[in-house]
Amino acid sequence: MPAVDTAPLTFRDSRLHPLWDKVRAGERLSREDGQLLFETEDLHGLGRLANFAKSRLHGDQVFFVLNRYINPTNLCVLSCAFCDFARKKGEAGAFENSIEDVLEMIKPGTREAHIVGGHHPDWPFEYFERMIAAIHAARPETQIKAFTAAEIDYFWRRWKIEPREALVRLQAAGLHTMPGGGAEIFSARLQRLLRFTGKAGADRWLEIHRIAHGLGIRSNATMLYGHVETLAERVEHMLRLRELQDETGGFLTFIPLLYQVGETKLVPRQASSVEAIRVVATSRLILDNFPHIEAYWVMMGEAAASLALNFGADDVNGTLVDERIAHAARAESPAGLAREQILRMIRDAGRTPVERDALYNVVQVWN
């Protein structure tokens, strides 16, 4: 890995100098530091800090995976104010996929099946258990990343299957890792305002990931931003994730999710690419114990994701064939990217593409 330049930097915002000293010394940033990173107008200086932190971990490497995004259903008992994906029974656009449908979606050679969906009113837990077992049997080469902590919590709410039992059974069926969705923003204020009190709150979401990590199931974490959250709520969200990571070490990746205005229209317009890049950079600096920070091209767009690779991100997710949740909210990114396009996105940033699996084992370095 190339040496990291530790020479002094000059910042347009002089308040960043003490933060540079901390980052260079490997010291942890504080809550106040995080607030400053979100407030500073010195985006270039912020990027230099984040790029330093990223390069110290991964050099010029950027990771991606050949994956397939699968939503078994969009039927959902919830009515979250930010969601354009969920439907009720009989509503236009509602769908339910059988296990056979799901198997047909996963083509041979797919390295990761990423499975999330609505909180279905009727499907029993055993249905999802059979789904994981069927995928594992039919596509043993495919690692299965399935069910957010919110979905695991719903299995308990609906069927009284405790999270530990659910995860043990899913792991036995073939589950490899968990996605990070359903976290939204760790804020009781926003949980009430945005009408997601019927899903796992901050404490419950963190508890379920703690259980998963204790079982050896690695997971991701997310944050939905760009709506009506405050900067302080963003920082608090990241600090709570950092605290759990200190405890368990089980998180692989942090993925900032840019709110898509769609039909929900919590705000008049989507946050800018500049704001998306700022969130990526700030998360790299606050989440010092997370191995990876992702630039999620589906929500950021390809150009902003490529730029974010010089602002602290070291991962672009993957090909994500037939992603539906962001696109239900009219995300403008293509519904899937071929490997060649992913390689170009990474190389355009001057980085080295590294193909990985769901657990970040290296498959191939694309020099």
PDB file of C-alpha atoms in Angstrom, residues 3 22 50 58 65 67-68 77 80 150 161 181 187 192 204 214 230 275 296 327 343 348:
ATOM      1  CA  ALA A   3       2.756   5.667   1.821  1.00  0.00           C
ATOM      2  CA  LYS A  22      -6.202  14.653  15.323  1.00  0.00           C
ATOM      3  CA  ALA A  50     -11.276  12.269   4.523  1.00  0.00           C
ATOM      4  CA  HIS A  58      -7.004   1.211   1.650  1.00  0.00           C
ATOM      5  CA  VAL A  65     -19.280  -6.618  -6.025  1.00  0.00           C
ATOM      6  CA  ASN A  67     -24.626  -8.498  -6.991  1.00  0.00           C
ATOM      7  CA  ARG A  68     -28.345  -8.823  -7.567  1.00  0.00           C
ATOM      8  CA  VAL A  77     -47.945  -2.872   6.951  1.00  0.00           C
ATOM      9  CA  CYS A  80     -43.372   5.614   6.506  1.00  0.00           C
ATOM     10  CA  ALA A 150     -36.306  -3.679  10.883  1.00  0.00           C
ATOM     11  CA  ILE A 161     -39.962 -15.074  16.751  1.00  0.00           C
ATOM     12  CA  GLY A 181     -31.229  -0.673   5.970  1.00  0.00           C
ATOM     13  CA  SER A 187     -34.022  10.139  16.405  1.00  0.00           C
ATOM     14  CA  ARG A 192     -42.704  10.307  15.219  1.00  0.00           C
ATOM     15  CA  ARG A 204     -33.875  -2.013  18.868  1.00  0.00           C
ATOM     16  CA  GLY A 214     -22.449 -12.058  18.464  1.00  0.00           C
ATOM     17  CA  THR A 230     -30.734  18.241  11.749  1.00  0.00           C
ATOM     18  CA  GLU A 275     -24.049  17.631   0.299  1.00  0.00           C
ATOM     19  CA  TYR A 296     -23.995   4.482  -3.124  1.00  0.00           C
ATOM     20  CA  HIS A 327     -36.088   3.879  -8.234  1.00  0.00           C
ATOM     21  CA  LEU A 343     -14.709  -0.143 -13.512  1.00  0.00           C
ATOM     22  CA  ASP A 348     -12.378   7.979 -13.630  1.00  0.00           C
TER      23      ASP A 348
END
